[in-house]
Coordinates of C-alpha atoms and ligand atoms in Angstrom, one line a residue:
Chain A
X1 CA 135.6 118.9 59.3
X2 CA 133.2 115.7 60.1
X3 CA 130.8 115.6 62.5
X4 CA 128.4 112.9 63.3
X5 CA 124.9 113.3 65.4
X6 CA 122.9 110.8 67.3
X7 CA 123.3 108.0 63.8
X8 CA 122.2 104.7 64.2
X9 CA 122.5 102.3 62.0
X10 CA 120.1 99.6 62.8
X11 CA 119.6 96.3 60.0
X12 CA 116.9 94.0 59.8
X13 CA 117.5 90.6 60.2
X14 CA 114.4 88.3 59.3
X15 CA 113.6 85.8 61.8
X16 CA 112.8 82.4 59.6
X17 CA 114.1 82.4 56.1
X18 CA 114.7 84.5 53.2
X19 CA 111.6 86.9 51.7
X20 CA 110.1 85.5 49.4
X21 CA 106.6 86.7 48.2
X22 CA 105.4 83.0 48.6
X23 CA 106.6 83.6 52.0
X24 CA 104.4 86.4 52.3
X25 CA 101.3 84.9 50.7
X26 CA 101.5 82.3 53.1
X27 CA 101.8 84.6 56.3
X28 CA 99.2 86.7 54.5
X29 CA 96.7 84.3 53.8
X30 CA 97.6 83.0 57.8
X31 CA 97.2 86.2 59.4
X32 CA 100.7 86.5 60.4
X33 CA 103.5 88.4 59.7
X34 CA 107.1 87.7 59.0
X35 CA 108.9 88.6 62.0
X36 CA 112.0 90.2 62.2
X37 CA 115.2 91.2 64.6
X38 CA 116.3 94.2 64.5
X39 CA 119.7 95.2 64.8
X40 CA 121.7 98.4 65.3
X41 CA 124.9 97.8 64.1
X42 CA 125.5 101.0 65.4
X43 CA 123.5 102.9 68.6
X44 CA 123.4 106.3 69.0
X45 CA 126.8 108.0 67.9
X46 CA 128.0 111.0 67.9
X47 CA 131.1 112.5 68.1
X48 CA 133.6 115.1 66.4
X49 CA 136.4 115.0 63.5
X50 CA 138.3 118.4 63.3
X51 CA 140.0 119.2 59.5
X52 CA 143.4 118.2 59.7
X53 CA 142.6 115.1 62.8
X54 CA 143.8 111.4 62.0
X55 CA 141.4 109.4 64.5
X56 CA 141.9 105.6 64.6
X57 CA 139.3 103.3 65.3
X58 CA 139.2 100.2 67.0
X59 CA 136.9 98.1 69.0
X60 CA 135.8 94.1 68.8
X61 CA 135.1 92.3 65.5
X62 CA 131.7 92.9 64.7
X63 CA 131.6 96.6 66.5
X64 CA 130.6 98.3 64.3
X65 CA 133.6 99.8 63.3
X66 CA 133.0 99.5 59.5
X67 CA 129.5 101.0 59.2
X68 CA 130.9 103.8 60.7
X69 CA 132.4 103.8 57.8
X70 CA 130.4 103.1 55.3
X71 CA 128.4 105.9 56.9
X72 CA 131.3 107.9 56.3
X73 CA 131.5 106.6 52.6
X74 CA 127.8 107.3 52.1
X75 CA 127.5 103.7 51.4
X76 CA 125.1 103.0 53.9
X77 CA 122.9 106.2 55.3
X78 CA 122.2 106.3 58.6
X79 CA 118.7 105.2 59.4
X80 CA 118.8 108.3 61.9
X81 CA 120.6 110.9 62.3
X82 CA 122.6 113.0 60.4
X83 CA 126.2 113.4 58.9
X84 CA 127.7 116.6 57.7
X85 CA 131.0 116.4 56.1
X86 CA 133.1 119.3 53.9
X87 CA 135.0 117.1 50.8
X88 CA 135.9 114.6 48.5
X89 CA 135.9 111.4 50.7
X90 CA 138.6 108.3 49.5
X91 CA 137.5 105.6 50.9
X92 CA 140.4 102.7 51.3
X93 CA 137.5 100.5 52.4
X94 CA 138.1 97.6 50.3
X95 CA 141.0 98.4 47.6
X96 CA 140.1 96.9 44.7
X97 CA 136.8 97.4 44.4
X98 CA 135.4 97.9 41.7
X99 CA 138.6 95.9 39.4
X100 CA 137.2 93.4 37.1
X101 CA 139.8 90.9 37.5
X102 CA 139.3 89.7 33.2
X103 CA 140.9 93.2 32.2
X104 CA 143.5 94.5 32.5
X105 CA 145.0 96.6 35.3
X106 CA 145.4 99.9 33.0
X107 CA 141.9 99.8 31.9
X108 CA 140.8 98.6 36.1
X109 CA 142.8 102.2 36.8
X110 CA 139.8 103.7 34.5
X111 CA 137.2 101.4 36.2
X112 CA 138.5 101.5 39.6
X113 CA 138.5 105.9 38.5
X114 CA 135.1 105.9 37.3
X115 CA 133.7 104.2 40.2
X116 CA 135.5 106.6 42.2
X117 CA 134.0 109.3 40.7
X118 CA 136.4 110.5 38.1
X119 CA 136.4 111.1 35.4
X120 CA 137.5 109.3 31.9
X121 CA 139.2 112.4 30.5
X122 CA 141.4 112.7 34.5
X123 CA 141.4 109.6 34.6
X124 CA 143.2 109.0 31.4
X125 CA 146.5 112.6 32.6
X126 CA 146.8 110.7 35.8
X127 CA 147.3 107.5 34.3
X128 CA 151.4 107.4 33.9
X129 CA 151.2 109.0 37.8
X130 CA 149.0 106.2 39.3
X131 CA 151.1 103.7 37.1
X132 CA 154.4 104.9 38.9
X133 CA 153.2 104.6 42.1
X134 CA 151.7 101.5 41.9
X135 CA 154.6 99.5 40.9
X136 CA 153.0 97.3 39.5
X137 CA 155.2 98.1 35.8
X138 CA 155.0 95.4 32.9
X139 CA 152.0 93.7 34.5
X140 CA 149.8 96.3 33.5
X141 CA 148.8 95.7 30.5
X142 CA 148.4 91.6 32.1
X143 CA 144.8 90.7 33.1
X144 CA 143.9 91.0 37.2
X145 CA 143.5 87.9 37.4
X146 CA 146.7 87.6 37.2
X147 CA 147.5 89.2 40.6
X148 CA 148.8 88.8 43.8
X149 CA 146.5 90.2 46.6
X150 CA 149.3 93.0 47.2
X151 CA 148.9 93.9 44.0
X152 CA 145.2 94.4 43.4
X153 CA 146.0 96.2 46.8
X154 CA 149.0 98.6 45.5
X155 CA 146.8 99.6 42.4
X156 CA 143.9 99.8 43.8
X157 CA 146.0 102.5 47.1
X158 CA 147.5 104.0 43.6
X159 CA 144.1 105.1 42.1
X160 CA 142.1 106.0 45.5
X161 CA 144.9 108.1 46.6
X162 CA 146.3 110.0 43.5
X163 CA 144.8 113.4 43.8
X164 CA 144.8 114.4 47.8
X165 CA 141.2 113.8 49.8
X166 CA 139.8 116.0 52.2
X167 CA 138.9 113.2 53.8
X168 CA 139.8 109.6 53.9
X169 CA 138.9 106.6 55.6
X170 CA 140.8 103.7 55.8
X171 CA 139.5 100.2 56.8
X172 CA 142.0 98.2 58.2
X173 CA 143.2 98.3 54.2
X174 CA 146.8 98.7 54.6
X175 CA 147.6 95.0 55.6
X176 CA 148.4 93.4 52.9
X177 CA 151.2 94.2 50.9
X178 CA 154.6 93.6 51.4
X179 CA 157.2 95.7 52.9
X180 CA 158.1 98.7 49.9
X181 CA 153.9 99.0 50.1
X182 CA 153.6 99.7 53.7
X183 CA 156.4 101.9 53.4
X184 CA 155.2 103.9 50.4
X185 CA 151.4 104.0 51.4
X186 CA 152.1 104.9 55.2
X187 CA 154.2 108.1 53.3
X188 CA 151.8 109.0 50.9
X189 CA 149.9 108.7 54.3
X190 CA 151.8 111.0 56.3
X191 CA 152.1 113.3 53.3
X192 CA 147.9 113.8 53.6
X193 CA 148.0 114.6 57.2
X194 CA 150.4 116.8 56.9
X195 CA 148.4 118.6 53.9
X196 CA 145.7 118.7 56.1
X197 CA 143.2 116.0 55.0
X198 CA 141.2 114.5 58.0
X199 CA 141.8 110.8 58.5
X200 CA 139.8 107.7 60.0
X201 CA 141.6 104.5 59.9
X202 CA 140.2 101.3 61.3
X203 CA 144.0 99.2 62.8
X204 CA 143.8 96.1 65.0
X205 CA 147.7 97.3 65.0
X206 CA 147.8 99.4 68.5
X207 CA 151.4 100.6 67.3
X208 CA 150.1 102.1 64.4
X209 CA 147.7 103.6 66.1
X210 CA 149.7 104.9 68.0
X211 CA 152.2 106.1 66.1
X212 CA 149.7 107.7 63.6
X213 CA 147.0 109.0 64.8
X214 CA 146.0 112.2 67.5
X215 CA 142.3 110.2 68.8
X216 CA 141.4 107.0 69.6
X217 CA 137.7 106.3 69.5
X218 CA 137.0 102.8 71.2
X219 CA 133.6 100.5 69.2
X220 CA 132.2 98.5 70.7
X221 CA 129.3 96.5 70.1
X222 CA 127.8 99.4 68.3
X223 CA 128.6 102.2 71.2
X224 CA 131.1 104.5 72.0
X225 CA 132.8 103.0 74.9
X226 CA 135.9 106.2 74.8
X227 CA 136.8 108.7 73.0
X228 CA 140.2 110.5 73.4
X229 CA 144.4 111.2 72.5
X230 CA 145.1 107.7 71.5
X231 CA 148.0 106.5 73.6
X232 CA 145.2 106.7 76.5
X233 CA 142.4 104.7 74.3
X234 CA 145.1 102.6 73.3
X235 CA 146.3 101.9 76.3
X236 CA 143.5 101.2 77.7
X237 CA 141.4 99.1 75.8
X238 CA 144.6 97.0 75.4
X239 CA 146.8 96.7 78.6
X240 CA 149.8 96.1 76.4
X241 CA 149.7 93.0 74.2
X242 CA 148.0 93.7 70.3
X243 CA 144.7 93.1 69.8
X244 CA 143.3 90.3 67.4
Chain B
X1 CA 161.6 103.5 42.7
X2 CA 161.5 107.3 43.3
X3 CA 158.2 108.9 45.0
X4 CA 156.6 110.8 42.4
X5 CA 155.1 113.5 44.8
X6 CA 151.7 113.6 45.0
X7 CA 149.5 116.1 43.3
X8 CA 147.7 118.8 45.0
X9 CA 144.3 118.6 45.1
X10 CA 143.7 121.2 41.8
X11 CA 140.0 122.1 42.4
X12 CA 139.6 125.5 43.6
X13 CA 138.0 126.6 47.5
X14 CA 134.5 127.2 46.3
X15 CA 134.1 123.8 43.8
X16 CA 135.0 122.2 47.3
X17 CA 133.1 123.7 50.1
X18 CA 129.8 123.1 47.2
X19 CA 130.9 118.8 48.0
X20 CA 130.1 119.8 51.9
X21 CA 127.5 117.3 52.5
X22 CA 124.9 117.5 54.7
X23 CA 122.4 113.9 54.8
X24 CA 120.0 116.7 56.3
X25 CA 119.7 118.0 53.2
X26 CA 120.4 115.9 50.4
X27 CA 117.5 116.5 47.6
X28 CA 114.4 114.0 46.9
X29 CA 116.1 110.4 46.6
X30 CA 113.9 111.4 42.4
X31 CA 116.2 114.3 41.8
X32 CA 119.3 113.6 44.0
X33 CA 119.7 109.8 41.4
X34 CA 119.5 111.9 38.2
X35 CA 122.1 114.1 39.3
X36 CA 124.5 111.2 40.5
X37 CA 123.9 109.7 37.3
X38 CA 124.8 112.5 35.1
X39 CA 127.9 112.6 37.4
X40 CA 129.2 109.7 36.8
X41 CA 128.1 108.8 33.5
X42 CA 131.8 107.5 32.6
X43 CA 131.3 104.8 34.9
X44 CA 127.8 104.3 33.5
X45 CA 129.4 104.6 29.5
X46 CA 132.5 101.9 30.4
X47 CA 129.9 99.5 32.8
X48 CA 128.0 98.9 29.3
X49 CA 131.4 98.8 27.3
X50 CA 132.5 95.9 30.3
X51 CA 129.3 94.2 29.8
X52 CA 129.4 93.5 26.0
X53 CA 133.4 92.9 26.0
X54 CA 132.8 89.9 28.8
X55 CA 129.6 88.8 27.3
X56 CA 132.0 87.8 23.9
X57 CA 135.2 88.5 24.4
X58 CA 135.5 84.8 25.4
X59 CA 133.3 82.9 23.0
X60 CA 134.9 82.6 20.0
X61 CA 132.6 83.2 18.0
X62 CA 132.6 86.9 19.6
X63 CA 130.5 89.0 17.6
X64 CA 129.6 86.5 15.3
X65 CA 127.7 84.7 17.4
X66 CA 125.8 87.8 18.6
X67 CA 124.9 88.0 14.6
X68 CA 124.0 83.7 14.5
X69 CA 121.8 84.3 17.6
X70 CA 118.8 85.7 16.3
X71 CA 119.2 84.1 12.8
X72 CA 119.4 80.3 14.0
X73 CA 116.1 81.8 16.1
X74 CA 114.3 83.0 13.4
X75 CA 115.3 79.6 10.8
X76 CA 113.5 77.2 14.1
X77 CA 110.5 79.1 14.0
X78 CA 110.4 80.0 10.5
X79 CA 111.0 75.9 9.9
X80 CA 108.5 75.2 12.2
X81 CA 105.4 77.5 11.5
X82 CA 106.2 79.2 8.2
X83 CA 104.1 77.3 6.0
X84 CA 100.9 77.3 8.3
X85 CA 101.1 81.6 8.5
X86 CA 102.2 81.9 4.8
X87 CA 99.5 83.2 3.5
X88 CA 98.7 85.6 6.5
X89 CA 102.3 86.6 6.4
X90 CA 103.8 86.4 3.5
X91 CA 108.1 86.6 3.9
X92 CA 107.4 85.4 7.5
X93 CA 110.6 85.7 8.5
X94 CA 110.6 89.4 8.6
X95 CA 107.7 89.3 10.9
X96 CA 109.4 86.8 13.1
X97 CA 113.0 88.9 12.9
X98 CA 111.7 92.0 13.9
X99 CA 109.4 90.9 16.6
X100 CA 112.1 88.5 18.7
X101 CA 114.3 91.8 18.2
X102 CA 111.8 93.8 20.1
X103 CA 110.7 91.0 22.3
X104 CA 114.3 90.5 23.3
X105 CA 115.1 93.3 24.0
X106 CA 112.9 93.6 26.4
X107 CA 113.1 90.7 28.0
X108 CA 116.8 89.7 28.0
X109 CA 117.2 93.2 29.6
X110 CA 115.1 93.0 32.3
X111 CA 116.1 89.5 33.2
X112 CA 119.4 90.4 33.4
X113 CA 119.0 94.0 35.4
X114 CA 117.6 91.3 38.1
X115 CA 119.7 89.1 37.9
X116 CA 122.4 91.6 38.2
X117 CA 120.7 93.6 41.5
X118 CA 119.8 90.2 43.4
X119 CA 123.5 89.0 42.8
X120 CA 124.8 91.9 45.0
X121 CA 124.1 94.7 42.9
X122 CA 128.4 94.5 42.5
X123 CA 129.5 97.3 43.9
X124 CA 126.5 98.8 45.3
X125 CA 127.4 97.7 49.3
X126 CA 131.1 98.3 49.3
X127 CA 131.5 101.6 48.5
X128 CA 129.8 104.9 46.9
X129 CA 128.6 105.0 43.5
X130 CA 124.7 105.7 41.4
X131 CA 122.1 103.1 42.8
X132 CA 121.1 102.6 39.0
X133 CA 124.3 102.6 37.9
X134 CA 124.2 98.9 37.1
X135 CA 120.0 98.9 35.5
X136 CA 120.7 102.2 33.0
X137 CA 124.3 99.6 31.7
X138 CA 122.0 96.8 31.3
X139 CA 119.9 98.8 29.4
X140 CA 122.1 100.8 27.3
X141 CA 123.7 97.3 26.6
X142 CA 120.8 95.8 25.5
X143 CA 120.3 98.8 23.5
X144 CA 123.5 98.0 21.6
X145 CA 122.5 94.6 20.7
X146 CA 119.8 95.4 19.3
X147 CA 120.9 98.1 17.5
X148 CA 123.9 95.3 16.2
X149 CA 120.9 92.8 15.2
X150 CA 119.7 95.2 13.1
X151 CA 122.1 93.3 10.9
X152 CA 121.0 89.9 10.6
X153 CA 118.1 90.9 10.3
X154 CA 119.1 93.5 6.8
X155 CA 120.8 90.4 5.8
X156 CA 117.0 88.3 5.6
X157 CA 115.1 91.6 4.3
X158 CA 118.2 90.7 1.4
X159 CA 117.2 87.6 0.5
X160 CA 113.5 87.7 1.0
X161 CA 114.5 90.6 -1.5
X162 CA 111.8 92.7 1.5
X163 CA 111.3 96.1 0.2
X164 CA 113.2 98.8 3.1
X165 CA 111.8 102.5 3.2
X166 CA 111.2 105.8 4.7
X167 CA 109.3 103.9 7.2
X168 CA 112.6 103.6 9.0
X169 CA 112.8 106.8 9.4
X170 CA 111.0 106.4 12.2
X171 CA 112.5 103.6 14.5
X172 CA 115.1 105.6 16.5
X173 CA 111.1 107.1 18.1
X174 CA 110.7 103.3 18.0
X175 CA 113.4 102.4 20.0
X176 CA 113.9 105.0 22.2
X177 CA 110.2 104.7 23.7
X178 CA 111.4 100.6 23.6
X179 CA 114.1 101.5 25.6
X180 CA 112.5 103.9 28.2
X181 CA 109.3 101.1 28.8
X182 CA 112.7 98.2 29.1
X183 CA 114.3 101.4 31.6
X184 CA 111.4 101.5 33.7
X185 CA 110.5 98.3 33.8
X186 CA 114.2 96.9 34.7
X187 CA 113.8 99.3 37.5
X188 CA 110.7 98.4 38.9
X189 CA 112.2 94.7 38.4
X190 CA 115.0 94.9 40.4
X191 CA 113.7 96.3 43.1
X192 CA 111.0 93.4 43.6
X193 CA 114.4 91.0 43.0
X194 CA 116.4 92.6 46.1
X195 CA 113.2 92.4 48.6
X196 CA 111.5 89.2 47.5
X197 CA 114.4 86.9 45.9
X198 CA 111.6 84.2 44.8
X199 CA 110.9 87.5 41.5
X200 CA 113.1 85.7 39.6
X201 CA 111.6 82.7 39.4
X202 CA 108.1 84.6 38.9
X203 CA 108.5 87.1 36.5
X204 CA 111.0 83.7 34.0
X205 CA 107.2 82.6 34.1
X206 CA 105.3 86.0 32.9
X207 CA 108.5 85.8 30.5
X208 CA 107.4 82.7 29.3
X209 CA 103.8 82.9 29.6
X210 CA 104.0 86.8 27.9
X211 CA 105.7 84.7 24.4
X212 CA 103.0 82.6 23.7
X213 CA 100.1 84.6 24.2
X214 CA 101.4 87.4 22.4
X215 CA 102.1 88.0 18.7
X216 CA 105.6 87.8 17.7
X217 CA 105.7 84.2 15.5
X218 CA 101.9 84.4 14.7
X219 CA 99.6 86.9 13.5
X220 CA 96.6 88.9 16.1
X221 CA 94.2 86.8 14.4
X222 CA 95.1 83.2 15.6
X223 CA 93.8 84.6 19.0
X224 CA 90.4 83.7 19.8
X225 CA 88.9 86.2 20.4
X226 CA 88.8 86.8 24.2
X227 CA 92.0 87.7 23.6
X228 CA 91.8 88.9 20.7
X229 CA 89.7 92.0 22.3
X230 CA 92.1 92.3 24.9
X231 CA 95.1 92.4 22.7
X232 CA 95.6 96.1 23.0
X233 CA 96.1 95.4 26.9
X234 CA 99.2 93.5 25.6
X235 CA 102.1 96.3 26.5
X236 CA 104.6 94.2 24.9
X237 CA 102.0 94.2 21.7
X238 CA 102.2 97.3 22.4
X239 CA 105.4 98.0 21.8
X240 CA 106.8 95.0 19.3
X241 CA 103.6 96.5 17.2
X242 CA 105.4 99.7 17.4
X243 CA 108.7 98.5 16.3
X244 CA 107.6 96.0 13.5
X245 CA 105.0 97.7 11.7
X246 CA 107.5 100.2 9.7
X247 CA 110.3 97.3 8.9
X248 CA 107.5 94.3 7.8
X249 CA 104.5 96.8 6.5
X250 CA 106.9 99.3 6.2
X251 CA 104.7 102.4 7.3
X252 CA 105.0 104.6 10.1
X253 CA 102.6 103.0 13.2
X254 CA 99.2 104.9 13.3
X255 CA 98.4 107.8 15.4
X256 CA 96.6 105.7 18.1
X257 CA 99.4 103.1 18.6
X258 CA 102.3 105.6 18.7
X259 CA 100.2 107.6 21.4
X260 CA 99.1 104.7 23.8
X261 CA 102.7 103.1 24.0
X262 CA 104.7 106.4 23.7
X263 CA 102.0 107.1 27.5
X264 CA 103.1 103.5 28.5
X265 CA 106.1 103.5 27.8
X266 CA 106.3 107.3 30.0
X267 CA 104.1 106.0 32.9
X268 CA 106.4 102.9 32.7
X269 CA 109.7 104.4 33.1
X270 CA 108.8 107.4 35.7
X271 CA 107.0 104.5 37.9
X272 CA 110.3 102.6 37.5
X273 CA 111.8 105.7 38.4
X274 CA 109.9 106.4 41.2
X275 CA 109.7 103.0 43.3
X276 CA 113.7 102.6 42.6
X277 CA 114.7 106.6 44.0
X278 CA 111.6 105.5 47.0
X279 CA 113.4 102.6 48.1
X280 CA 117.4 103.0 46.9
X281 CA 118.5 104.1 50.6
X282 CA 117.9 100.8 51.5
X283 CA 119.4 99.2 49.0
X284 CA 122.3 98.7 50.6
X285 CA 120.5 97.3 53.8
X286 CA 119.6 94.7 51.7
X287 CA 122.2 93.6 49.5
Ligands
ADP301 N1 124.2 94.1 55.9 C1 124.4 93.6 57.4 N2 123.0 93.0 57.5 C2 123.5 92.8 58.4 N3 123.9 92.4 59.8 C3 125.1 93.1 58.9 C4 125.9 93.9 57.8 N4 126.1 94.4 58.2 C5 126.9 94.0 58.8 N5 126.3 93.8 59.8 C6 126.0 93.4 61.4 O1 126.8 94.4 61.9 C7 127.9 94.3 63.0 C8 128.6 95.8 62.7 O2 129.4 94.8 61.8 P1 130.6 95.6 60.7 O3 130.5 97.4 61.2 O4 131.1 95.1 60.1 O5 131.8 95.3 62.7 P2 134.0 95.5 62.5 O6 133.8 96.0 61.5 O7 133.6 96.6 63.4 O8 134.1 93.9 63.0 C9 128.3 93.2 63.4 O9 127.0 92.2 63.8 C10 127.5 92.4 61.4 O10 127.3 90.9 62.0
MG302 MG1 135.7 95.2 59.8

């Protein structure tokens, strides 16, 4: 269960230049404050997701989709409003976030695992299974800088989804990688779905939203335009055509 | 390739329930950040090790360079000033090197921490990790560097046949105090570096001035009257003396010095943690 009540995320964008002590001093002397523009990336949003439900989030660029997922992943604390959820969240916001490209794939499994909050011992125990699922093979002991973006995504996905999370959030990350990885990752997500994980997925593909999701949430300018059965909302948002 | 079945979650329902999150019921950041940091302790350790690896793996001399650097610094300064302070400071290189060690620990570590935060705070805006993770890892890395730097110090002591006494038993305490102070200062300065982009440049100037205004390469007696009177207000001086006395003077620092250095370090750490955790939620917005 995820409950979002009146969540606002407000970025403060300095009107003029990057703030420096010097600027502040000059402005203070001139008795002028630094001016900011407030910008609500999310504006008083409320909705809830039932446990075991899969919900797709659609909307144009800059609508606030990533911001919403970041709130749920606790990267951003809402400026106002309340977030409640239950269970472990597996964030697939950027696959391989926190990878150190100079280090080997194996070392990065430990690093990425630690970033996700797992203990070293825990990762060591599950290492073989993770490497196996990633399909990286012998490259696991090569530096990650030698990997293709698809390989980075595979490894990141394998670490983040090795244990079924109660909540899975996916931000447009599954488009990378080859057909085999796409199938494999989709299969794993379906498996999670079948075992009761709650899933939020941002995608620009109407077809995959329709195929995967129970409901869809249409965001625009930080507000909810529509929320309801996936087919209906997707058709309303993108009647007949795939949207970029 | 055959898919292995995905493990079902091994946690008990009680543990899962404990993971319930409510943004309105979060403990105060001052406490919450500590709890999270403890939960992510493996990450802190891993990053500490990675910083070390990345710093020295690429250069051919590797760890040798780490040992050589303070030695070279000492040799240059000893050639320049050795004769000048020969009577006031016998075994001048040992006075110098022990002072440099403490000074470099505090200043290099804080500058590095500021750079890491100002440079995007690494992961902080992409995934949730405790906000102080990088700062603590950088300070941990600084501490390891200092411990390693004790090797060249020992070498110089052997060359000069400087006595190594029981006062060395005091050094772990000195390092603890130094570390607490450095962590507090690093938290304060890293917070500043996120909110004011020129704080790195300003601190750079402070560090440069501090190096000449603090008795590191000269004895305190060299300072002109007024500066000498205020010497005990120089936090760097207190900390350097706390570290240097057991090595150079072969004595445990006097109680007054221990008390003021300890109070200073604890106050700095407390202030740093308070300021940092009060701003912690804004970090991801500002980075
Ligand atoms: N750190 C930030 N500072 C200022 N504005 C931001 C920041 N992050 C996102 N935004 C703004 O918030 C809006 C929503 O962004 P985002 O959630 O990434 O959109 P989407 O994922 O729907 O394309 C955008 O207009 C973006 O410019
Ligand atoms: Mg986005």
